[in-house]
Short mmCIF file of C-alpha atoms in Angstrom, two decimals:
data_model
loop_
_atom_site.label_atom_id
_atom_site.label_comp_id
_atom_site.label_asym_id
_atom_site.label_seq_id
_atom_site.Cartn_x
_atom_site.Cartn_y
_atom_site.Cartn_z
CA UNK J 64 0.81 22.63 -6.52
CA UNK J 65 3.81 22.96 -4.10
CA UNK J 66 2.11 19.18 -2.88
CA UNK J 67 2.39 17.96 -6.71
CA UNK J 68 5.73 19.20 -6.11
CA UNK J 69 6.78 17.85 -3.72
CA UNK J 70 5.21 14.70 -4.36
CA UNK J 71 7.52 14.49 -7.77
CA UNK J 72 10.52 15.49 -5.41
CA UNK J 73 9.30 11.59 -3.36
CA UNK J 74 8.95 10.29 -7.30
CA UNK J 75 12.54 11.14 -8.38
CA UNK J 76 13.60 9.40 -5.90
CA UNK J 77 11.52 6.16 -5.28
CA UNK J 78 11.95 5.51 -8.75
CA UNK J 79 16.04 5.93 -8.84
CA UNK J 80 16.68 4.69 -5.79
CA UNK J 81 17.27 0.64 -7.17
CA UNK J 82 20.15 1.82 -8.78
CA UNK J 83 21.88 2.84 -6.27
CA UNK J 84 21.04 0.34 -4.15
CA UNK J 85 22.07 -2.49 -6.12
CA UNK J 86 25.98 -3.22 -4.29
CA UNK J 87 23.54 -2.95 -1.13
CA UNK J 88 21.74 -6.10 -2.39
CA UNK J 89 23.69 -8.08 -4.18
CA UNK J 90 25.90 -8.00 -0.65
CA UNK J 91 22.79 -8.36 1.27
CA UNK J 92 20.98 -11.29 -0.35
CA UNK J 93 24.25 -13.24 -1.21
CA UNK J 94 24.19 -13.14 -4.96
CA UNK J 95 25.84 -11.52 -8.30
CA UNK J 96 25.60 -8.35 -10.36
CA UNK J 97 23.65 -10.91 -13.09
CA UNK J 98 21.80 -12.45 -10.45
CA UNK J 99 20.76 -8.44 -8.56
CA UNK J 100 19.74 -6.81 -11.77
CA UNK J 101 16.58 -8.56 -11.37
CA UNK J 102 15.46 -5.47 -8.87
CA UNK J 103 15.83 -3.52 -11.83
CA UNK J 104 13.56 -5.30 -14.52
CA UNK J 105 11.77 -5.82 -11.85
CA UNK J 106 10.99 -2.58 -10.58
CA UNK J 107 10.37 -1.48 -14.73
CA UNK J 108 7.39 -4.24 -14.51
CA UNK J 109 6.13 -2.41 -11.17
CA UNK J 110 5.88 0.66 -13.02
CA UNK J 111 4.60 -0.29 -16.37
CA UNK J 112 1.94 -1.94 -14.48
CA UNK J 113 1.52 0.82 -12.57
CA UNK J 114 1.50 3.27 -15.41
CA UNK J 115 -1.78 1.18 -17.05
CA UNK J 116 -3.37 0.74 -14.10
CA UNK J 117 -3.47 4.18 -12.64
CA UNK J 118 -5.53 6.24 -15.24
CA UNK J 119 -8.65 4.21 -14.43
CA UNK J 120 -8.66 5.74 -10.75
CA UNK J 121 -7.82 9.22 -11.38
CA UNK J 122 -10.45 9.01 -13.49
CA UNK J 123 -12.74 8.38 -10.75
CA UNK J 124 -11.39 11.38 -8.77
CA UNK J 125 -10.15 11.59 -5.17
CA UNK J 126 -6.91 12.17 -6.89
CA UNK J 127 -4.66 14.07 -3.94
CA UNK J 128 -5.68 11.03 -1.31
CA UNK J 129 -3.87 8.41 -4.06
CA UNK J 130 -1.05 10.03 -4.49
CA UNK J 131 0.04 10.40 -0.78
CA UNK J 132 -1.56 6.94 -0.31
CA UNK J 133 0.50 5.48 -3.09
CA UNK J 134 3.65 7.87 -1.71
CA UNK J 135 3.32 6.16 1.45
CA UNK J 136 3.65 2.77 0.05
CA UNK J 137 6.49 4.00 -1.20
CA UNK J 138 8.39 5.02 1.89
CA UNK J 139 6.51 1.89 3.50
CA UNK J 140 8.42 -0.63 1.16
CA UNK J 141 11.78 0.95 1.54
CA UNK J 142 11.16 0.37 4.99
CA UNK J 143 10.49 -3.36 4.69
CA UNK J 144 13.60 -3.94 2.08
CA UNK J 145 15.45 -2.69 4.79
CA UNK J 146 15.51 -6.21 6.69
CA UNK J 147 15.59 -8.54 3.83
CA UNK J 148 17.73 -10.61 2.21
CA UNK J 149 16.39 -12.52 0.39
CA UNK J 150 16.48 -11.35 -3.55
CA UNK J 151 13.15 -12.86 -4.25
CA UNK J 152 11.66 -10.72 -1.65
CA UNK J 153 13.53 -8.03 -2.20
CA UNK J 154 12.67 -8.29 -6.51
CA UNK J 155 8.86 -8.09 -5.22
CA UNK J 156 9.18 -5.14 -3.18
CA UNK J 157 10.97 -3.44 -5.72
CA UNK J 158 8.36 -4.64 -8.08
CA UNK J 159 5.79 -2.76 -5.28
CA UNK J 160 8.47 0.18 -5.41
CA UNK J 161 7.61 0.75 -9.01
CA UNK J 162 3.53 0.28 -9.48
CA UNK J 163 3.71 2.73 -6.47
CA UNK J 164 5.82 5.48 -8.94
CA UNK J 165 4.12 4.85 -11.44
CA UNK J 166 0.55 5.83 -9.89
CA UNK J 167 2.46 8.74 -8.94
CA UNK J 168 3.97 9.49 -12.35
CA UNK J 169 0.54 9.23 -13.86
CA UNK J 170 -2.18 11.07 -11.44
CA UNK J 171 0.81 14.17 -10.83
CA UNK J 172 0.95 14.94 -14.77
CA UNK J 173 -2.69 13.94 -14.91
CA UNK J 174 -3.55 16.77 -11.50
CA UNK J 175 -1.77 19.56 -12.86
CA UNK J 176 -3.02 19.42 -16.50
CA UNK J 177 -6.07 19.55 -14.25
CA UNK J 178 -5.66 22.31 -12.18
CA UNK J 179 -3.77 24.31 -14.14
CA UNK J 180 -5.19 27.44 -17.35
CA UNK J 181 -3.87 26.10 -20.25
CA UNK J 182 -1.77 28.66 -20.82
CA UNK J 183 0.05 28.08 -17.17
CA UNK J 184 0.20 23.84 -17.72
CA UNK J 185 3.39 23.93 -19.69
CA UNK J 186 5.46 26.00 -17.34
CA UNK J 187 3.79 23.80 -14.61
CA UNK J 188 4.78 20.57 -15.72
CA UNK J 189 8.42 21.66 -16.53
CA UNK J 190 8.82 22.88 -12.84
CA UNK J 191 6.94 19.10 -11.96
CA UNK J 192 9.49 17.42 -13.59
CA UNK J 193 12.03 19.31 -12.46
CA UNK J 194 11.48 18.74 -9.27
CA UNK J 195 11.28 14.94 -10.56
CA UNK J 196 14.85 15.66 -11.51
CA UNK J 197 15.43 16.86 -7.98
CA UNK J 198 14.81 14.18 -6.42
CA UNK J 199 16.82 11.50 -8.84
CA UNK J 200 19.62 14.26 -7.77
CA UNK J 201 19.80 13.37 -4.05
CA UNK J 202 18.62 9.87 -3.78
CA UNK J 203 22.66 8.16 -5.13
CA UNK J 204 23.49 10.77 -1.73
CA UNK J 205 20.93 9.71 0.22
CA UNK J 206 21.52 6.18 -0.37
CA UNK J 207 25.63 6.67 0.27
CA UNK J 208 24.62 8.65 3.48
CA UNK J 209 22.06 5.81 4.74
CA UNK J 210 24.49 2.84 4.30
CA UNK J 211 27.33 4.30 5.82
CA UNK J 212 25.62 5.56 8.47
CA UNK J 213 22.65 1.79 9.05
CA UNK J 214 24.25 -0.79 6.64
CA UNK J 215 20.91 -0.21 5.73
CA UNK J 216 18.36 1.95 3.10
CA UNK J 217 16.20 3.21 6.36
CA UNK J 218 17.10 6.72 6.07
CA UNK J 219 16.52 6.35 2.73
CA UNK J 220 12.70 5.71 3.51
CA UNK J 221 12.81 8.53 6.47
CA UNK J 222 14.07 10.94 4.20
CA UNK J 223 11.26 9.59 2.04
CA UNK J 224 8.40 9.67 4.64
CA UNK J 225 9.49 13.32 5.47
CA UNK J 226 8.64 14.50 2.13
CA UNK J 227 5.63 12.60 2.37
CA UNK J 228 4.47 14.19 5.59
CA UNK J 229 5.16 17.30 4.14
CA UNK J 230 3.37 16.68 0.87
CA UNK J 231 -0.06 15.41 3.16
CA UNK J 232 0.21 19.57 4.50
CA UNK J 233 0.78 20.88 1.11
#
């Protein structure tokens, strides 16, 4: 269970990072507010696609591996975004980040239901979503610190990488 909780903290950061990074995207890509909004749309589109497609992969087994792989994809995506200045490229990577988020969200919820006795599923789901909220809550703080320290989201990616590593060992 601890691995699922850690993964959902990572998920909270992954799914909420696009909002606090919009100003950075605008500055980096040299576009206005309206154009930078494509990042939010592409992230949401990726999330929808990931959510629709994920169930089939979890039915085949290897759920823990899928969670770890897609959490790693999310951390790597933010590393790559740190070096980009093209809005279409940034939007494409945020779509990939959304895709990873959708796969993790569906998988985490499914695996918790499968791993818990019926009478404990409700409390386990509440705790899982509390962890998501913790990740979403700390994201603006992580982004602000990262932009101050390095003028890029690279430190957010570092925190995600640590979270993914912790998840791998739980």
